[in-house]
């Protein structure tokens, strides 16, 4: 027989549902959806500052346009399959990985490593950032969280950093580390702006999330956009509308 | 060459992003994630009452336990594939259909038909509900939105209906129609409580969503839970832990 | 506790595996993969003629080019997610539905209905085809299996029909019904060639498959192509290479 | 505008389709489905010995039972979503990763490294195997391709190795390397049988496939089983039949 699955997330009994110890009916009356997301992942309700940060994070990744791989994949799926909107949204998620939506995760690992090194070696964030930029150069590794294909400065970054300030107006350590990393990179390599992935990574560390949450919360935010993209595709477009132009450069026909 | 895709959802240019005409940086400072979801789907920001309704809707479907098909599928996927959390969450979505997470859609079609008939035929909601219950009985069709396998009364239903009241404390027509449907079914068939699908359907109609949104917004809410379930699976469980017990009842071995 | 699942497909015990009663080790020595596919779905091994038909069917749908929705979706998924080839292939499958890869299923339903009507009403296939074409015209329904966007005559059709002939060189009833349908449509509407979906549908009926298998066997065949497309995408293309051109036609920016 | 996609796999023009330079109509008349799979991935048709090896490989992984993660995930998806068989099969694929269906890939990397080292360092396969076993012990790494949770000896292994023999009855280098690895592990650690993953890996190297094909061809084979599992689920089981037993061990209810 199957051993029962352990779970610490949801407890359902006698028609009542508790999420991490909170009755769903109480949450429905008092919590926002963002509270529920935070509760599901962190096991407690957010403070007002944490809620504002998570709201801004999820909004910032919700949708960047129908030609991002996730949105385009969802729409292409809807071009051939109109029986299942969940299949279309799932197809969109399958384009999310280290290359799309995953940079936050890599940057969270970097920030965690930087903060741990500062604590363990009793060094300043600036010293650690200088050391890590030098190591990246030597190893020929790109620094996640810095630089962007399109923007010189992304206006979303400073908005996120402003929301992260504590009650005394101080920036928390993960934000200060990203600023030191940018300074160190500008000195050793070239001026590179902090990008949205770097800002998201810093805020998710502030909120207490593990690196894996970089991708998981990107998914939560992006599904808001994917569902809207799929709805628009069904409403406006005929099935099978999409034909990508091809250049065949393989072997010529073989005589049989 | 590929014809450019039309889109009315997101416009990105010169490093700026607008969602349905709203600059993302403004949304990040002023909007909740629920506002962004509403904006993406409805093209405008919600009123405070609409925001509260949508928050409660999304929270109510976020997670009902690790053994719902969507959550169990996501966890099973994580049992064999730990390279891609987006693949695990997508697997969970693929269990969402008419049978799981889809009842709201069917009920929204019913409510829309009922309201349209009342307007077109100049009849009361009570008369239309009586007629539609009678038709369902004759056709042997189940009425969506009524009855439940487990609960006799689902406490979430009245919470949702209370949130739907307008400024004068009046229940809107979709809610009143569901109450008439319940009364008519109790009189003609047997007492059946309004279930969560029926309550969600009524509120989504109040919010101006088309029936398809029944599934799409269930997906948005459930992804909050699926991501948490996947995170717990990775954190607590070994790969390949799950073995379902089997009874083979097929043909016996064939001698070769 | 979970009730054991019933299954009549595979029995594994003491390190031995039987598929539909056949020991896998015997199959590995004596059967082709196509035999195994047939066995899994039909419960017995194919005759040489059945094997040839199924080989041709699966080859005919394996890959029609990188711009079909299934292939393009798989490649777009690989553009953003290079951690999981199974996620990329799965994304490709999610573009398969009634609109892409599903026409065979609809046509199988039509052929089954036609053959049943001929038997039940003691009428010739020609008479039934004439009646069904007339009914389709009246109802304004398209006839599945006839007509094509590109080809006037698809060379694959006659190849499949030739493979379907029995030992006496006779075409089986499903093939003859498709020919009668074409003749009736040409007389009543306009000349329409039998397309590949119509030919596949006829052969799958000959092979004893239910309509659902129209999609399932398309999936089996197409996965051969999707895996090759994904492999080429990884080998030749950089991540995030694909950007679809967009025309935004939504609301203009709103002043905040 | 979108740059046309490069592709060397399929060329379609004027109603004709060529796969890697072969006209599909010719393939349909002369090739098996296994030939087409080989052609799509390797760019040429297999020899009779190669065809036999690939047939046996695909059959050996087609289905090991409804409780493997891939099959169970597909069935659970079908429990909640009966609108899209492609969604159900895709869900099954999403359970395939390094932990399920992926061991062949890891073992192919090991075999390739071993063969390259023997050539580069002018050493025998036995010497290289001894060195690699010693290195694995020192590093505390498990050796892929050896050992099994259930079987002491898997009968499929010797069948695959027999099919791999060349015309002179000689075992090719990848097979001999796996045998040397087993001998070296037995001497240095303990007797461990070559498992199915190790045998598949050796044969796929013989066939000229890169390591990634370990997962891709597992997918091709397993889809034969997944489609049959989904068909059985639809035919025999009611939706929402599956409920996994749960043990909640999270925080107790919080007073609101």
Short mmCIF file of C-alpha atoms in Angstrom, two decimals, chain A residues 2-11 18 20-23 26 30 81 83-84 86-87 94 244-256, chain D residues 2-11 18 20-23 26 30 81 83-84 86-87 94 244-256:
data_model
loop_
_atom_site.label_atom_id
_atom_site.label_comp_id
_atom_site.label_asym_id
_atom_site.label_seq_id
_atom_site.Cartn_x
_atom_site.Cartn_y
_atom_site.Cartn_z
CA UNK A 2 1.11 3.55 -0.59
CA UNK A 3 2.63 5.21 2.46
CA UNK A 4 0.72 8.44 3.20
CA UNK A 5 2.49 11.53 1.91
CA UNK A 6 3.89 13.90 4.52
CA UNK A 7 2.87 17.49 4.09
CA UNK A 8 3.20 20.63 6.16
CA UNK A 9 1.38 22.98 3.82
CA UNK A 10 -2.33 22.32 3.80
CA UNK A 11 -4.50 20.47 6.29
CA UNK A 18 -5.97 25.37 6.85
CA UNK A 20 0.11 26.66 7.13
CA UNK A 21 -2.17 26.75 10.19
CA UNK A 22 -4.42 29.56 8.96
CA UNK A 23 -8.06 28.85 8.23
CA UNK A 26 -10.13 33.80 7.70
CA UNK A 30 -8.49 39.42 5.77
CA UNK A 81 -4.73 23.03 -29.21
CA UNK A 83 -9.26 22.06 -25.94
CA UNK A 84 -7.27 22.87 -22.81
CA UNK A 86 -4.25 24.63 -18.82
CA UNK A 87 -2.20 22.91 -21.55
CA UNK A 94 7.98 25.06 -20.01
CA UNK A 244 7.52 30.54 -38.82
CA UNK A 245 9.65 31.18 -41.96
CA UNK A 246 12.29 28.47 -42.48
CA UNK A 247 15.66 28.20 -44.23
CA UNK A 248 16.50 24.57 -44.96
CA UNK A 249 20.24 24.01 -45.05
CA UNK A 250 20.42 20.25 -44.63
CA UNK A 251 21.42 17.57 -47.12
CA UNK A 252 19.85 17.69 -50.60
CA UNK A 253 17.33 15.04 -51.67
CA UNK A 254 18.79 11.53 -51.92
CA UNK A 255 17.80 9.50 -54.98
CA UNK A 256 15.91 6.46 -53.73
CA UNK D 2 11.56 37.36 -37.65
CA UNK D 3 14.72 35.91 -39.16
CA UNK D 4 13.86 32.56 -40.80
CA UNK D 5 14.80 29.58 -38.66
CA UNK D 6 17.63 27.41 -39.89
CA UNK D 7 16.84 23.72 -40.05
CA UNK D 8 18.57 20.68 -41.46
CA UNK D 9 15.91 18.12 -40.57
CA UNK D 10 12.85 18.49 -42.74
CA UNK D 11 12.38 20.24 -46.06
CA UNK D 18 11.93 15.25 -47.25
CA UNK D 20 17.11 14.44 -43.92
CA UNK D 21 17.06 14.28 -47.71
CA UNK D 22 14.74 11.25 -47.97
CA UNK D 23 11.33 11.65 -49.51
CA UNK D 26 9.73 6.55 -50.17
CA UNK D 30 10.38 1.03 -47.52
CA UNK D 81 -8.28 16.74 -17.35
CA UNK D 83 -10.12 17.42 -22.66
CA UNK D 84 -6.62 16.85 -24.01
CA UNK D 86 -1.71 15.46 -25.44
CA UNK D 87 -1.79 17.26 -22.07
CA UNK D 94 7.51 15.97 -17.31
CA UNK D 244 -3.40 9.98 -2.19
CA UNK D 245 -3.47 9.43 1.62
CA UNK D 246 -1.87 12.34 3.52
CA UNK D 247 -0.19 12.84 6.90
CA UNK D 248 -0.22 16.51 7.88
CA UNK D 249 2.70 17.36 10.13
CA UNK D 250 2.79 21.14 9.80
CA UNK D 251 1.94 23.82 12.34
CA UNK D 252 -1.32 23.50 14.26
CA UNK D 253 -4.19 25.92 13.59
CA UNK D 254 -3.44 29.51 14.53
CA UNK D 255 -6.17 31.40 16.38
CA UNK D 256 -7.20 34.30 14.19
#
